[in-house]
């Protein structure tokens, strides 16, 4: 009678291992079922957007590229006037894009009476208007909208945010499934190409996944702060807690700035009447750390007070160390300001200047040194995520990771098709005995608390799984 008991005792660990792996497999399957189609979209659009600096000048060469005449260029104010003259009545200039490359045209953005915006390109040598581009409908804007929200507005942004969160589950379960029981060199770091059928695809998927896991994790963690729901709330929290941009507008922390108006009443208005935030401005790119910060007001001025010229703002920005490839949000109201936004490849050079439109005084000067530690990390992550930090090499690495993840989606789909029964979902059967897996359950709980939307969907998946597939268990 002892032998059967010993055999049962010996078999118990093996049964627990199988149950453990099958549970992980089910979570990996459900995560992949949701994530993989969206991962294809993210990978393809991310790769295209990564090469935006090279693609747009080729795609819109007739508007963006000019012949360098080696002669003097017209002033920015003259070029802006030329652009404004070509626009319909009621168009409001909102942005000037500043570049020193003599082979590039001058770009100005106008808000049209219809509510949409368009860029006007002007030859900086003779003032000829070269053409226009819709800000909302240009190719790279559409690619970015697909990448961030499937061009479905807030709903799409939530879906893509969930895709990023569930990718964390897919990465964790994928590593766990790859790790146990692999003693030999074959199929661990290199796929066994001698295999055939589904085993060949499994090796390709597992080995490729382990090589890409770190890159996928980085993409998710560096992308989520930019998401429409969780990212927006996290940015607001980081800003208020001085983990992003230090709280306050003037004189707090390391922000170098002065109050904008001379009188106490105007100071009161400027410091308490600010409603617009940096993310509301019509800038092409805004550093993450300053997105939730408020934009100050210019001092009230009489009707005869002249606005500082755009050329003076460009000169002032150059004196502050901002010389090339930046945007200037133009004031559109009597109390508006010039906002210089510099978003370079090196995060340490990021700079945001708010300038009084009448006096030319710098009201706020926010640099990388003003950021909290979290915002500094996110700035580096963003630059690497977008393929900017190491130049072309960074673009190649980022696109290789993106396309590798797209390949994983394809191999995962092929494996599913090869094992899925006809007219069935093909989800791995639940084990007859539920393993404790306290660390795994605790990790999911923490993840659900950090990302509440994901926590709600995890609970929904768990309930649906129990209701729809509760009776289907694998044999012990």
XYZ file of C-alpha atoms in Angstrom, residues 54-418:
365
model
C 13.005 61.619 -43.751
C 9.543 60.844 -45.149
C 7.843 64.250 -45.035
C 10.497 66.215 -46.977
C 10.327 63.531 -49.690
C 6.535 63.331 -49.686
C 5.998 67.102 -49.719
C 9.204 68.183 -51.398
C 7.477 70.849 -53.519
C 6.389 72.663 -50.353
C 9.058 71.891 -47.771
C 12.292 72.038 -49.789
C 13.701 75.090 -51.596
C 16.870 75.837 -53.520
C 19.469 77.664 -51.461
C 20.145 80.885 -53.382
C 22.980 81.808 -50.972
C 21.352 85.228 -50.705
C 19.664 86.963 -47.783
C 16.369 85.644 -46.467
C 13.295 87.747 -45.796
C 12.405 88.473 -42.198
C 10.029 86.128 -40.370
C 7.451 88.891 -40.056
C 7.458 89.531 -43.815
C 7.141 85.800 -44.493
C 4.260 85.547 -42.007
C 2.515 88.474 -43.757
C 2.960 86.741 -47.135
C 1.458 83.551 -45.718
C -1.437 85.433 -44.110
C -2.235 87.214 -47.385
C -2.722 83.837 -49.087
C -5.194 82.584 -46.473
C -8.977 83.145 -46.465
C -10.518 85.993 -44.494
C -10.771 85.103 -40.799
C -7.760 82.760 -40.744
C -5.717 83.247 -37.564
C -1.938 82.582 -37.414
C -1.230 80.252 -34.500
C 2.264 78.792 -35.012
C 5.602 79.604 -36.604
C 7.995 76.711 -37.118
C 11.604 77.882 -36.960
C 14.436 76.137 -38.852
C 17.861 77.407 -39.874
C 18.334 74.903 -42.706
C 18.628 77.155 -45.753
C 17.161 74.455 -47.988
C 13.860 74.375 -46.069
C 10.851 76.624 -46.529
C 9.280 78.679 -43.763
C 6.192 77.061 -42.198
C 3.300 78.888 -40.545
C 0.108 77.311 -39.188
C -3.279 79.050 -39.432
C -6.584 78.227 -37.797
C -9.240 78.473 -40.494
C -12.809 79.747 -40.009
C -13.946 76.112 -40.352
C -12.059 75.237 -37.162
C -9.406 73.132 -38.902
C -5.769 74.166 -39.254
C -3.389 74.198 -42.171
C 0.299 74.817 -42.685
C 1.395 77.426 -45.227
C 4.874 77.069 -46.752
C 6.722 80.135 -47.988
C 9.990 80.465 -49.878
C 12.256 82.383 -47.459
C 14.199 84.054 -50.312
C 11.462 85.570 -52.476
C 8.328 85.213 -50.306
C 6.497 83.003 -52.793
C 3.800 80.837 -51.216
C 4.669 77.257 -52.151
C 1.470 75.566 -50.993
C -0.471 74.358 -47.979
C -1.016 71.158 -46.005
C -3.891 70.279 -43.704
C -2.569 69.800 -40.173
C -5.293 67.283 -39.338
C -5.187 65.303 -42.569
C -1.504 65.143 -43.518
C -0.115 61.611 -43.680
C 2.025 61.662 -40.543
C -0.800 63.115 -38.477
C -3.024 60.245 -39.620
C -0.277 57.729 -38.836
C 0.124 59.236 -35.369
C -3.642 59.162 -34.775
C -3.710 55.497 -35.787
C -0.815 54.756 -33.472
C -2.374 56.526 -30.495
C -6.074 55.842 -30.972
C -6.967 54.028 -34.203
C -8.445 57.374 -35.403
C -11.461 56.645 -33.163
C -11.029 59.505 -30.723
C -11.252 58.835 -27.003
C -12.547 55.284 -27.521
C -9.565 54.385 -29.665
C -7.148 55.901 -27.162
C -8.627 53.738 -24.393
C -8.341 50.630 -26.589
C -4.687 51.353 -27.374
C -3.971 52.068 -23.708
C -5.465 48.692 -22.802
C -3.358 47.070 -25.521
C -0.235 48.487 -23.900
C -1.284 47.285 -20.438
C -2.164 43.781 -21.641
C 1.164 43.620 -23.443
C 2.742 43.620 -19.973
C 0.753 40.454 -19.166
C 1.744 38.936 -22.487
C 5.431 39.676 -21.866
C 5.358 38.287 -18.305
C 3.552 35.075 -19.215
C 5.651 34.641 -22.348
C 8.902 34.783 -20.377
C 7.498 32.369 -17.772
C 6.434 29.897 -20.466
C 9.814 30.124 -22.172
C 11.804 29.697 -18.959
C 10.811 26.391 -17.248
C 11.959 23.010 -18.464
C 14.472 24.233 -21.023
C 17.772 22.603 -20.209
C 19.443 22.310 -23.604
C 20.846 25.081 -25.743
C 18.478 24.304 -28.612
C 15.307 26.329 -28.572
C 16.435 28.613 -25.740
C 18.473 31.375 -27.365
C 18.324 30.100 -30.942
C 15.340 28.467 -32.686
C 15.680 24.843 -33.747
C 15.203 25.255 -37.470
C 15.316 21.468 -38.002
C 11.856 21.170 -36.449
C 8.752 21.062 -38.593
C 5.099 22.038 -38.293
C 3.762 23.828 -35.253
C 6.916 23.014 -33.217
C 8.997 25.075 -35.675
C 6.642 28.033 -35.340
C 6.623 27.652 -31.544
C 10.423 27.788 -31.348
C 10.514 30.798 -33.651
C 7.870 32.556 -31.546
C 9.420 31.717 -28.152
C 13.021 32.550 -29.037
C 12.064 35.669 -30.980
C 9.883 36.773 -28.073
C 12.641 36.429 -25.498
C 15.024 38.508 -27.622
C 12.394 41.208 -28.088
C 10.954 41.158 -24.545
C 13.116 43.960 -23.169
C 12.429 46.196 -26.169
C 8.689 45.510 -25.957
C 8.697 46.299 -22.226
C 10.519 49.565 -22.879
C 8.089 50.562 -25.632
C 5.108 49.955 -23.353
C 6.523 51.774 -20.322
C 7.740 54.751 -22.373
C 4.497 54.950 -24.355
C 1.916 54.716 -21.563
C 2.734 58.175 -20.102
C 1.499 59.612 -23.424
C -1.790 57.667 -23.393
C -5.072 59.555 -23.393
C -6.533 58.336 -20.093
C -3.976 56.913 -17.665
C -1.167 59.000 -19.148
C -3.133 62.223 -18.773
C -3.939 61.476 -15.134
C -0.364 60.386 -14.428
C 0.951 63.619 -15.952
C -1.394 65.691 -13.793
C -0.331 63.714 -10.701
C 3.363 64.045 -11.517
C 2.959 67.786 -12.091
C 1.043 68.411 -8.847
C 3.501 66.279 -6.850
C 6.552 67.991 -8.393
C 7.613 64.697 -9.956
C 7.047 66.137 -13.399
C 7.306 69.901 -13.732
C 7.538 71.676 -10.335
C 4.187 72.956 -9.129
C 3.562 76.679 -9.528
C 4.148 79.264 -12.217
C 6.600 81.835 -10.902
C 9.548 81.576 -8.593
C 8.953 78.043 -7.212
C 11.522 75.232 -7.341
C 14.047 75.737 -10.157
C 11.790 77.548 -12.610
C 13.417 80.841 -13.570
C 10.710 83.380 -14.295
C 9.132 86.660 -13.317
C 5.603 87.860 -12.791
C 4.258 89.193 -16.080
C 2.682 92.522 -15.168
C 3.716 95.692 -13.442
C 0.637 96.369 -11.337
C -0.636 94.282 -8.445
C -4.038 93.925 -10.080
C -2.477 92.634 -13.272
C -0.293 90.265 -11.238
C -3.437 88.949 -9.605
C -5.080 88.464 -12.981
C -2.029 86.778 -14.508
C -1.434 84.368 -11.652
C -5.034 83.339 -11.089
C -6.611 83.766 -14.525
C -4.564 81.144 -16.320
C -6.680 78.391 -17.825
C -4.802 77.312 -20.943
C -2.230 74.533 -20.621
C 0.730 73.704 -22.827
C -1.043 70.692 -24.314
C -3.761 73.079 -25.561
C -1.341 75.063 -27.720
C -1.100 74.304 -31.476
C 2.498 73.054 -31.252
C 3.736 70.134 -33.335
C 5.640 68.699 -30.369
C 5.533 69.511 -26.655
C 7.833 68.003 -24.002
C 5.881 65.633 -21.731
C 7.022 67.344 -18.550
C 5.385 70.687 -19.388
C 2.214 69.445 -21.070
C 0.019 69.898 -17.977
C 1.531 73.240 -16.939
C -0.422 76.451 -17.301
C 0.411 79.150 -19.811
C 0.829 82.617 -18.262
C -0.762 85.797 -19.610
C 0.840 88.888 -21.061
C 0.383 92.171 -19.230
C -2.708 94.151 -20.188
C -1.820 96.856 -22.672
C -3.496 99.791 -24.330
C -4.784 99.642 -27.878
C -1.759 101.623 -29.059
C 0.792 99.202 -27.613
C 2.699 97.375 -30.325
C 3.295 93.662 -30.245
C 6.866 92.403 -30.205
C 7.816 91.207 -33.686
C 8.329 87.546 -34.511
C 11.911 88.351 -35.518
C 12.532 89.786 -32.037
C 11.168 86.594 -30.466
C 13.474 84.483 -32.653
C 16.428 86.669 -31.606
C 15.446 86.406 -27.949
C 15.130 82.618 -28.199
C 18.601 82.434 -29.769
C 20.026 84.435 -26.857
C 18.439 81.885 -24.507
C 20.193 79.048 -26.377
C 17.246 77.943 -28.551
C 18.418 78.387 -32.134
C 16.946 75.786 -34.480
C 14.044 73.418 -35.161
C 11.489 74.669 -32.665
C 7.963 76.001 -32.656
C 6.605 79.380 -31.543
C 2.934 79.380 -30.556
C 1.695 82.850 -31.492
C -0.577 84.915 -29.229
C -4.169 84.917 -30.490
C -5.704 87.086 -27.741
C -4.755 90.462 -26.194
C -3.376 88.649 -23.125
C -1.764 85.767 -24.993
C 1.971 85.082 -24.996
C 4.606 83.844 -27.386
C 5.467 80.290 -26.350
C 8.757 78.868 -27.575
C 8.775 75.057 -27.432
C 12.065 73.292 -28.084
C 11.786 69.494 -28.239
C 15.204 68.252 -29.440
C 16.597 64.732 -29.656
C 18.659 65.243 -26.496
C 16.187 65.687 -23.594
C 18.718 67.692 -21.605
C 18.294 70.545 -24.095
C 14.469 70.690 -23.860
C 13.264 74.226 -23.264
C 9.978 76.092 -22.913
C 9.842 79.894 -22.893
C 6.747 82.033 -22.323
C 7.320 85.595 -23.569
C 5.143 88.668 -23.005
C 3.839 89.720 -26.426
C 4.239 93.468 -25.683
C 7.370 93.854 -23.580
C 9.298 90.854 -24.838
C 10.032 89.878 -21.248
C 10.556 86.178 -20.487
C 7.736 85.259 -18.125
C 8.765 81.645 -17.639
C 11.834 79.653 -18.608
C 11.475 75.905 -18.080
C 14.390 73.611 -18.889
C 15.328 69.990 -18.254
C 16.862 70.954 -14.917
C 13.423 72.163 -13.782
C 11.856 68.736 -14.298
C 11.263 66.263 -11.515
C 13.096 62.947 -11.658
C 10.145 61.045 -13.144
C 9.745 63.590 -15.937
C 13.454 63.405 -16.733
C 13.234 59.619 -17.119
C 10.159 59.955 -19.323
C 11.916 62.553 -21.483
C 14.743 60.102 -22.177
C 12.263 57.288 -22.758
C 10.298 59.394 -25.236
C 13.376 60.331 -27.232
C 14.462 56.689 -27.451
C 10.902 55.496 -28.157
C 10.577 57.881 -31.110
C 13.980 56.913 -32.522
C 15.506 60.357 -31.978
C 18.198 60.101 -29.318
C 20.904 58.228 -31.292
C 19.865 59.613 -34.660
C 19.523 57.212 -37.574
C 20.902 54.286 -35.544
C 18.110 54.818 -33.011
C 15.562 54.812 -35.835
C 16.901 51.493 -37.108
C 16.854 49.857 -33.664
C 13.346 51.096 -32.871
C 11.973 49.974 -36.224
C 13.688 46.572 -35.895
C 12.015 46.016 -32.516
C 8.653 47.177 -33.883
C 8.793 44.944 -36.946
C 10.037 42.057 -34.776
C 6.957 42.430 -32.586
C 4.795 42.422 -35.713
C 6.483 39.155 -36.725
C 5.652 37.700 -33.301
C 2.014 38.567 -33.904
C 2.152 36.642 -37.177
C 3.864 33.570 -35.703
C 1.432 33.565 -32.785
C -1.513 33.649 -35.184
C -0.078 30.771 -37.249
C 0.404 28.663 -34.100
C -3.174 29.370 -33.060
C -4.525 28.372 -36.459
C -2.547 25.134 -36.422
